Amino acid sequence: MLHGDMANEPEDIDSDESEGYRDWSHNLTTVQEIGEEILEEWSDQNPQTPRDYPTVRWLTENGYSHLRWILSEKHDMGTREFFILLTSAGGSDAYEWKINDVATIERAKAYLDDRVECRNWAPSTKRTNRSRVNQVFGRFAEKFGDDAIIALANDPSVQPEVYAAFKEVGKALRVDLISDDSAHKHLRATHRFFEWLGRSGRIAYDPMDGIEAEFRWDWSTDPTPLTGEQVKQLWIAAETNEERMLVIGYCVWGVRTKELPAIHVDKFRFNRHDPTIEFEERERKNGQGEVTLMFGLDALAGLLDKRAQQPNWNGHLYPSKNESREFLSARTARGRFKSLCRKAAVTLDGEAATPKHGRSFYYNILADAETDLLEAAGKLAEEQGASDPGSVRDHYLTPERRRRYRRIFFRNRIRQILPDDAYTGDSTRTNADSSLDDFN
């Protein structure tokens, strides 16, 4: 363990970083889920690094310094030990499987390597699936009393008992893990392994066939979106441009938690008919490379003016007071948004909402705008005697017009939610009745 080494690392001094610590669970399973998110963020930021896990300095600079305290005080574990357990940083041979059966372990390794080769799995994806399969294997061995899983899958006489054991594993996972979604991912990852074995004729039967259908899953893959009324409450409660831009950035621009504080002034394009933020595609795992700024320009201008008056401003929207980093960590940004939610009494299941809930609201409104576009195309389709409005949308309108009209419908939806002081734009070019000339 590296408790001694950690003492020499700098502490994170983002002003309200500690506010987020109260929301951390000390449960090791939950900490492991956080660890997987950290590994993904580390991998995204350091694609060329030979390391499989982040340095203590990186953890501190990115708002995860509290992880060290939880691991040390609650689980008698150092960060190095923790990440080695998650990533098998010592190499595949050093990975600690929860079973001892050589045949099963070798087939599992072959499966993971095959997925890397055939499906282009990233190292983080391989690690995550290996961890899930390993957890299920270990639990199965405890329930069934035998870890020779490949041999069991080639002995049809024990099929009912083996299936019953996997079902018990599913029950235990639903109790122990933080969500049904997480439990389902563990079962599904292991079932895919058996499906792979079945396709190659290496087992006599699939011991998990139909296992997922045994349970009623309370899905929580996507965060619950904020309602329009809640977003309006946030805007009304926001007293500063810093707070207003939290609402605009997460709920209207739909950027990720870590993206908003990192936005640099150079990314803004104001000399256009529609001002935008331009991200380089490699900076985003998915989503648009360009975000249109239909709302919040007044608050943005005020915030940029304030930043420009600050000495040694580095150009980022939310610069950090920590000299070792350029902008606020995702955890600090999340803490500020949650503080605003508490002030506005915006909660979900009794807890303050997070930027992910705001981003989910954005996608809901975007989907509504797409529906509005289809309905408008449907009217045109009726006039032309066509039966498929999607065909009219896709073939009658150019991609540029589809984007323009989708923005108009999105803008109209947001205008029904946010007050006029949040809106930016010339009304002569944003009125849907006069702008949707293709549908008239």
Coordinates of C-alpha atoms in Angstrom, one line a residue:
M1 CA 0.0 0.0 0.0
L2 CA 1.1 3.5 -0.7
H3 CA -0.2 5.5 2.2
G4 CA 3.3 7.0 2.8
D5 CA 3.7 8.0 -0.9
M6 CA 0.4 9.8 -0.9
A7 CA 1.3 12.3 1.8
N8 CA 3.7 14.1 -0.5
E9 CA 1.1 14.7 -3.2
P10 CA -0.6 18.2 -3.4
E11 CA -4.1 18.6 -2.1
D12 CA -6.9 19.8 -4.3
I13 CA -7.9 23.3 -3.3
D14 CA -10.9 24.0 -5.6
S15 CA -12.9 26.1 -3.3
D16 CA -15.9 23.9 -2.9
E17 CA -14.4 20.5 -3.8
S18 CA -15.2 19.2 -0.3
E19 CA -18.9 19.9 -0.8
G20 CA -19.1 16.9 -3.1
Y21 CA -17.5 14.5 -0.5
R22 CA -20.7 14.3 1.5
D23 CA -22.3 12.6 -1.4
W24 CA -19.7 9.8 -1.7
S25 CA -20.7 6.4 -0.5
H26 CA -18.2 4.4 1.6
N27 CA -19.6 1.1 0.3
L28 CA -16.8 -0.7 -1.6
T29 CA -19.0 -1.8 -4.5
T30 CA -20.1 1.8 -5.0
V31 CA -16.5 3.0 -4.8
Q32 CA -15.6 0.4 -7.5
E33 CA -18.3 1.9 -9.8
I34 CA -16.7 5.3 -9.2
G35 CA -13.3 3.8 -9.9
E36 CA -14.5 2.5 -13.3
E37 CA -15.7 6.0 -14.2
I38 CA -12.4 7.4 -13.1
L39 CA -10.5 4.9 -15.3
E40 CA -12.6 5.8 -18.3
E41 CA -11.9 9.5 -17.7
W42 CA -8.2 8.8 -17.3
S43 CA -8.1 6.8 -20.5
D44 CA -9.9 9.5 -22.4
Q45 CA -7.5 12.2 -21.3
N46 CA -4.4 10.0 -21.6
P47 CA -4.9 7.8 -24.7
Q48 CA -1.2 7.3 -25.2
T49 CA -0.1 6.6 -21.7
P50 CA 1.5 3.2 -20.9
R51 CA -0.2 3.3 -17.4
D52 CA -3.4 1.3 -16.8
Y53 CA -4.5 3.5 -14.0
P54 CA -4.2 7.2 -12.9
T55 CA -1.5 8.8 -10.8
V56 CA -2.3 10.1 -7.4
R57 CA -1.5 13.6 -8.7
W58 CA -4.0 13.2 -11.5
L59 CA -6.7 12.1 -9.0
T60 CA -6.0 15.1 -6.9
E61 CA -6.0 17.6 -9.8
N62 CA -9.3 16.1 -11.2
G63 CA -11.2 16.3 -8.0
Y64 CA -10.9 12.7 -6.7
S65 CA -8.6 13.2 -3.8
H66 CA -11.3 12.0 -1.4
L67 CA -11.0 8.5 -2.9
R68 CA -7.7 8.2 -1.1
W69 CA -9.3 8.9 2.3
I70 CA -12.2 6.4 1.7
L71 CA -9.8 3.6 0.6
S72 CA -7.4 4.2 3.4
E73 CA -9.8 4.8 6.3
K74 CA -12.7 2.6 5.4
H75 CA -11.1 -0.3 3.5
D76 CA -7.4 -0.3 4.5
M77 CA -6.3 0.0 0.9
G78 CA -4.1 2.3 -1.1
T79 CA -5.1 3.8 -4.5
R80 CA -2.4 1.7 -6.3
E81 CA -3.8 -1.5 -4.8
F82 CA -7.4 -0.4 -5.6
F83 CA -6.7 0.3 -9.2
I84 CA -4.6 -2.9 -9.7
L85 CA -7.6 -4.9 -8.5
L86 CA -9.8 -3.0 -11.0
T87 CA -7.4 -3.1 -13.9
S88 CA -5.0 -6.0 -13.5
A89 CA -2.3 -3.4 -14.0
G90 CA 0.4 -6.1 -13.5
G91 CA -0.7 -7.9 -16.7
S92 CA -3.3 -10.5 -17.5
D93 CA -1.3 -13.3 -15.8
A94 CA -1.3 -11.3 -12.6
Y95 CA -5.0 -10.7 -12.6
E96 CA -6.7 -12.4 -9.6
W97 CA -9.5 -14.6 -10.7
K98 CA -12.1 -15.5 -8.2
I99 CA -12.0 -19.2 -9.4
N100 CA -9.1 -21.6 -9.8
D101 CA -10.4 -23.7 -12.7
V102 CA -7.7 -23.4 -15.4
A103 CA -10.0 -24.4 -18.3
T104 CA -12.6 -21.8 -17.4
I105 CA -10.1 -19.0 -16.9
E106 CA -8.3 -19.8 -20.2
R107 CA -11.6 -19.7 -22.1
A108 CA -12.5 -16.4 -20.5
K109 CA -9.2 -14.9 -21.4
A110 CA -9.6 -16.2 -25.0
Y111 CA -13.1 -14.7 -25.2
L112 CA -11.9 -11.3 -24.0
D113 CA -9.0 -11.3 -26.4
D114 CA -11.3 -12.3 -29.2
R115 CA -13.7 -9.4 -28.5
V116 CA -10.7 -7.0 -28.6
E117 CA -9.7 -8.4 -32.0
C118 CA -13.1 -8.8 -33.5
R119 CA -15.2 -6.0 -31.8
N120 CA -12.3 -3.5 -31.3
W121 CA -13.0 -3.4 -27.6
A122 CA -11.0 -0.7 -25.8
P123 CA -8.8 -1.7 -22.9
S124 CA -11.3 -0.1 -20.5
T125 CA -14.1 -2.2 -22.1
K126 CA -12.1 -5.4 -21.7
R127 CA -11.3 -4.6 -18.1
T128 CA -14.9 -3.8 -17.3
N129 CA -16.2 -7.0 -18.9
R130 CA -13.5 -9.1 -17.3
S131 CA -14.4 -7.7 -13.9
R132 CA -18.1 -8.5 -14.3
V133 CA -17.5 -12.0 -15.6
N134 CA -15.1 -12.6 -12.7
Q135 CA -17.6 -11.4 -10.1
V136 CA -20.3 -13.7 -11.5
F137 CA -17.9 -16.7 -11.7
G138 CA -16.9 -16.2 -8.0
R139 CA -20.4 -15.9 -6.8
F140 CA -21.4 -18.9 -8.8
A141 CA -18.6 -21.0 -7.4
E142 CA -19.8 -20.1 -3.8
K143 CA -23.4 -21.0 -4.6
F144 CA -22.8 -24.2 -6.5
G145 CA -19.7 -25.4 -4.7
D146 CA -17.7 -26.0 -7.9
D147 CA -15.7 -23.6 -10.1
A148 CA -15.2 -25.9 -13.1
I149 CA -17.7 -23.9 -15.0
I150 CA -16.7 -25.1 -18.5
A151 CA -16.9 -28.7 -17.5
L152 CA -20.3 -28.1 -15.9
A153 CA -21.6 -26.5 -19.2
N154 CA -20.6 -29.7 -20.9
D155 CA -22.5 -32.0 -18.6
P156 CA -26.3 -31.7 -19.4
S157 CA -27.2 -33.8 -16.4
V158 CA -26.5 -30.9 -14.0
Q159 CA -28.1 -28.2 -16.2
P160 CA -31.1 -27.5 -13.8
E161 CA -28.8 -27.2 -10.8
V162 CA -26.3 -24.9 -12.7
Y163 CA -29.1 -22.7 -13.9
A164 CA -30.6 -22.4 -10.5
A165 CA -27.2 -21.4 -9.1
F166 CA -26.8 -18.6 -11.7
K167 CA -30.3 -17.5 -10.9
E168 CA -29.3 -17.2 -7.2
V169 CA -26.3 -15.2 -8.3
G170 CA -28.7 -12.8 -10.2
K171 CA -30.7 -12.4 -7.0
A172 CA -27.6 -11.6 -4.9
L173 CA -26.3 -9.1 -7.5
R174 CA -29.6 -7.2 -7.4
V175 CA -29.3 -6.9 -3.7
D176 CA -25.6 -6.0 -3.5
L177 CA -25.0 -3.7 -6.4
I178 CA -26.1 -0.1 -6.6
S179 CA -28.7 -0.5 -9.3
D180 CA -30.6 -3.1 -11.4
D181 CA -28.8 -1.7 -14.4
S182 CA -25.4 -2.7 -12.8
A183 CA -26.7 -6.2 -11.9
H184 CA -28.0 -6.7 -15.4
K185 CA -24.7 -5.7 -16.9
H186 CA -22.9 -8.3 -14.8
L187 CA -25.3 -11.1 -15.8
R188 CA -25.4 -10.0 -19.5
A189 CA -21.6 -9.8 -19.7
T190 CA -21.3 -13.4 -18.4
H191 CA -24.1 -14.6 -20.6
R192 CA -22.4 -13.2 -23.7
F193 CA -19.4 -15.3 -22.8
F194 CA -21.5 -18.5 -22.8
E195 CA -23.1 -17.4 -26.0
W196 CA -19.7 -17.1 -27.6
L197 CA -18.7 -20.5 -26.4
G198 CA -22.0 -21.9 -27.8
R199 CA -21.4 -20.4 -31.2
S200 CA -18.0 -22.1 -31.4
G201 CA -19.4 -25.4 -30.2
R202 CA -17.3 -25.5 -27.0
I203 CA -20.2 -26.2 -24.6
A204 CA -23.1 -28.7 -24.7
Y205 CA -25.6 -26.1 -23.5
D206 CA -25.9 -22.5 -22.4
P207 CA -26.2 -22.6 -18.6
M208 CA -27.6 -19.0 -18.5
D209 CA -30.1 -19.3 -21.4
G210 CA -33.0 -17.0 -20.5
I211 CA -31.5 -15.9 -17.2
E212 CA -32.1 -12.1 -17.8
A213 CA -35.9 -12.8 -18.4
E214 CA -36.2 -14.2 -14.9
F215 CA -36.1 -10.8 -13.3
R216 CA -38.1 -7.6 -13.5
W217 CA -35.5 -4.9 -14.1
D218 CA -35.9 -1.4 -12.7
W219 CA -33.8 0.3 -15.5
S220 CA -31.8 3.3 -14.6
T221 CA -29.3 3.5 -17.5
D222 CA -30.3 7.0 -18.4
P223 CA -30.6 9.7 -15.7
T224 CA -34.1 10.9 -14.9
P225 CA -34.5 14.2 -16.9
L226 CA -35.3 17.4 -15.2
T227 CA -38.8 18.7 -16.0
G228 CA -39.3 22.0 -17.8
E229 CA -40.6 23.5 -14.5
Q230 CA -37.5 22.4 -12.6
V231 CA -35.2 24.0 -15.2
K232 CA -37.3 27.2 -15.0
Q233 CA -36.8 27.1 -11.2
L234 CA -33.1 26.8 -11.6
W235 CA -33.0 29.8 -13.9
I236 CA -35.0 31.9 -11.5
A237 CA -32.9 30.9 -8.5
A238 CA -29.6 31.6 -10.3
E239 CA -28.3 35.0 -9.0
T240 CA -25.0 35.2 -10.9
N241 CA -23.8 34.7 -14.4
E242 CA -21.7 31.8 -13.1
E243 CA -24.9 30.1 -11.9
R244 CA -26.9 31.0 -15.0
M245 CA -24.3 29.4 -17.2
L246 CA -24.6 26.2 -15.2
V247 CA -28.3 26.1 -16.2
I248 CA -27.6 27.0 -19.8
G249 CA -24.5 24.8 -20.3
Y250 CA -26.0 21.6 -18.8
C251 CA -29.7 22.0 -19.6
V252 CA -29.8 23.9 -22.9
W253 CA -26.4 23.3 -24.5
G254 CA -26.4 19.7 -23.3
V255 CA -22.6 19.6 -22.6
R256 CA -21.1 17.0 -20.3
T257 CA -20.2 17.6 -16.7
K258 CA -16.5 18.0 -17.3
E259 CA -16.9 19.9 -20.6
L260 CA -18.6 23.0 -19.3
P261 CA -15.7 24.3 -17.0
A262 CA -13.2 23.3 -19.6
I263 CA -14.7 25.3 -22.5
H264 CA -12.1 27.9 -23.7
V265 CA -13.0 31.2 -25.1
D266 CA -11.3 30.2 -28.4
K267 CA -14.0 27.6 -28.9
F268 CA -16.8 30.2 -29.3
R269 CA -17.7 31.3 -32.7
F270 CA -19.7 34.6 -32.4
N271 CA -19.3 35.9 -35.9
R272 CA -22.0 33.8 -37.4
H273 CA -25.8 33.9 -38.0
D274 CA -26.0 31.2 -35.3
P275 CA -23.2 31.5 -32.7
T276 CA -21.7 28.2 -31.7
I277 CA -19.2 26.3 -29.6
E278 CA -16.9 24.2 -31.8
F279 CA -15.4 21.1 -30.2
E280 CA -12.9 18.9 -32.0
E281 CA -14.4 15.5 -32.6
R282 CA -11.6 13.7 -30.9
E283 CA -12.4 15.6 -27.7
R284 CA -15.9 14.0 -27.4
K285 CA -16.7 10.3 -27.1
N286 CA -20.0 11.0 -28.9
G287 CA -22.3 13.8 -29.6
Q288 CA -22.1 16.8 -31.9
G289 CA -18.8 18.5 -32.5
E290 CA -20.7 21.8 -32.7
V291 CA -23.2 23.2 -30.2
T292 CA -25.5 26.1 -31.2
L293 CA -25.8 28.9 -28.6
M294 CA -29.5 29.7 -28.9
F295 CA -29.9 30.8 -25.3
G296 CA -27.7 32.4 -22.6
L297 CA -25.6 34.7 -24.7
D298 CA -26.3 37.7 -22.4
A299 CA -25.2 35.7 -19.3
L300 CA -22.2 34.3 -21.3
A301 CA -21.1 37.8 -22.3
G302 CA -21.4 39.0 -18.7
L303 CA -19.4 36.0 -17.5
L304 CA -16.7 36.5 -20.1
D305 CA -16.5 40.2 -19.3
K306 CA -15.9 39.3 -15.7
R307 CA -13.3 36.7 -16.5
A308 CA -11.5 39.2 -18.8
Q309 CA -11.1 41.6 -15.9
Q310 CA -9.5 39.0 -13.7
P311 CA -5.7 39.0 -13.7
N312 CA -4.0 36.1 -15.5
W313 CA -7.3 34.6 -16.8
N314 CA -6.4 31.5 -18.8
G315 CA -9.5 31.7 -21.1
H316 CA -11.5 28.8 -19.6
L317 CA -15.1 29.4 -18.7
Y318 CA -14.6 28.2 -15.1
P319 CA -10.9 28.6 -14.2
S320 CA -9.7 26.8 -11.1
K321 CA -8.1 28.5 -8.1
N322 CA -5.8 25.4 -7.9
E323 CA -2.5 26.4 -9.5
S324 CA -2.0 22.8 -10.7
R325 CA -5.0 22.7 -12.9
E326 CA -6.5 25.1 -15.5
F327 CA -10.2 24.7 -14.9
L328 CA -12.6 23.3 -12.3
S329 CA -12.7 19.5 -12.0
A330 CA -15.9 17.7 -13.0
R331 CA -16.6 17.0 -9.4
T332 CA -16.4 20.6 -8.4
A333 CA -18.6 21.6 -11.3
R334 CA -21.1 18.9 -10.3
G335 CA -21.0 20.3 -6.7
R336 CA -21.8 23.8 -7.9
F337 CA -24.7 22.6 -10.0
K338 CA -26.1 20.6 -7.0
S339 CA -25.7 23.6 -4.8
L340 CA -27.9 25.6 -7.2
C341 CA -30.4 22.8 -7.2
R342 CA -30.6 22.8 -3.5
K343 CA -31.1 26.6 -3.5
A344 CA -33.9 26.1 -6.1
A345 CA -35.4 23.1 -4.3
V346 CA -34.9 21.0 -7.4
T347 CA -34.6 17.4 -6.3
L348 CA -35.1 13.9 -7.8
D349 CA -36.0 11.2 -5.3
G350 CA -35.2 13.6 -2.5
E351 CA -31.6 14.3 -3.7
A352 CA -30.3 17.3 -5.4
A353 CA -30.2 16.9 -9.2
T354 CA -26.9 16.7 -11.1
P355 CA -25.6 17.9 -14.5
K356 CA -26.5 14.5 -16.0
H357 CA -30.2 15.2 -15.2
G358 CA -29.9 18.5 -16.9
R359 CA -28.3 16.9 -19.9
S360 CA -31.0 14.3 -20.0
F361 CA -33.5 17.2 -20.1
Y362 CA -31.7 18.6 -23.1
Y363 CA -31.9 15.3 -25.0
N364 CA -35.6 15.0 -24.2
I365 CA -36.3 18.4 -25.7
L366 CA -34.1 17.5 -28.7
A367 CA -36.3 14.4 -29.2
D368 CA -39.4 16.5 -28.9
A369 CA -38.1 18.9 -31.5
E370 CA -37.5 15.9 -33.8
T371 CA -41.1 14.9 -33.2
D372 CA -42.3 18.4 -34.1
L373 CA -40.2 18.2 -37.3
L374 CA -41.8 14.8 -38.2
E375 CA -45.3 16.2 -37.6
A376 CA -44.6 19.1 -39.8
A377 CA -43.2 16.8 -42.5
G378 CA -46.3 14.6 -42.0
K379 CA -48.6 17.5 -43.0
L380 CA -46.5 18.0 -46.1
A381 CA -46.6 14.3 -46.8
E382 CA -50.4 14.3 -46.6
E383 CA -50.6 17.1 -49.2
Q384 CA -48.3 15.1 -51.5
G385 CA -50.1 11.8 -51.0
A386 CA -47.1 10.2 -49.3
S387 CA -47.6 7.9 -46.3
D388 CA -44.2 8.2 -44.6
P389 CA -43.4 11.6 -43.1
G390 CA -39.8 10.4 -42.3
S391 CA -39.3 9.9 -46.0
V392 CA -40.4 13.5 -46.7
R393 CA -38.1 14.8 -44.0
D394 CA -35.1 12.8 -45.1
H395 CA -35.5 13.2 -48.9
Y396 CA -37.4 16.4 -49.4
L397 CA -35.4 18.6 -47.0
T398 CA -31.7 19.0 -47.3
P399 CA -29.6 18.1 -44.2
E400 CA -28.9 21.8 -43.6
R401 CA -32.6 22.6 -43.6
R402 CA -33.4 19.7 -41.3
R403 CA -30.8 21.0 -38.9
R404 CA -32.1 24.6 -39.1
Y405 CA -35.7 23.5 -38.5
R406 CA -34.8 21.2 -35.7
R407 CA -33.1 24.2 -34.0
I408 CA -36.2 26.3 -34.6
F409 CA -38.5 23.7 -32.9
F410 CA -35.9 23.2 -30.1
R411 CA -35.8 26.9 -29.6
N412 CA -39.6 27.2 -29.5
R413 CA -39.8 24.4 -26.9
I414 CA -37.2 26.1 -24.6
R415 CA -38.9 29.5 -25.0
Q416 CA -42.0 27.9 -23.4
I417 CA -39.9 27.0 -20.4
L418 CA -37.3 29.7 -19.8
P419 CA -38.2 33.4 -19.3
D420 CA -37.3 35.9 -22.0
D421 CA -34.1 37.0 -20.3
A422 CA -32.6 33.6 -21.0
Y423 CA -33.4 33.8 -24.7
T424 CA -30.9 35.3 -27.2
G425 CA -31.7 36.0 -30.8
D426 CA -33.5 38.1 -33.4
S427 CA -37.2 37.3 -33.3
T428 CA -37.5 38.0 -37.0
R429 CA -35.5 34.9 -37.8
T430 CA -36.7 32.5 -35.1
N431 CA -40.5 32.6 -35.5
A432 CA -41.5 29.1 -36.6
D433 CA -44.6 30.2 -38.5
S434 CA -42.6 32.5 -40.8
S435 CA -39.4 30.4 -41.0
L436 CA -40.8 27.0 -41.8
D437 CA -41.5 28.0 -45.4
D438 CA -40.8 24.5 -46.7
F439 CA -43.9 23.2 -44.9
N440 CA -46.2 26.0 -46.1

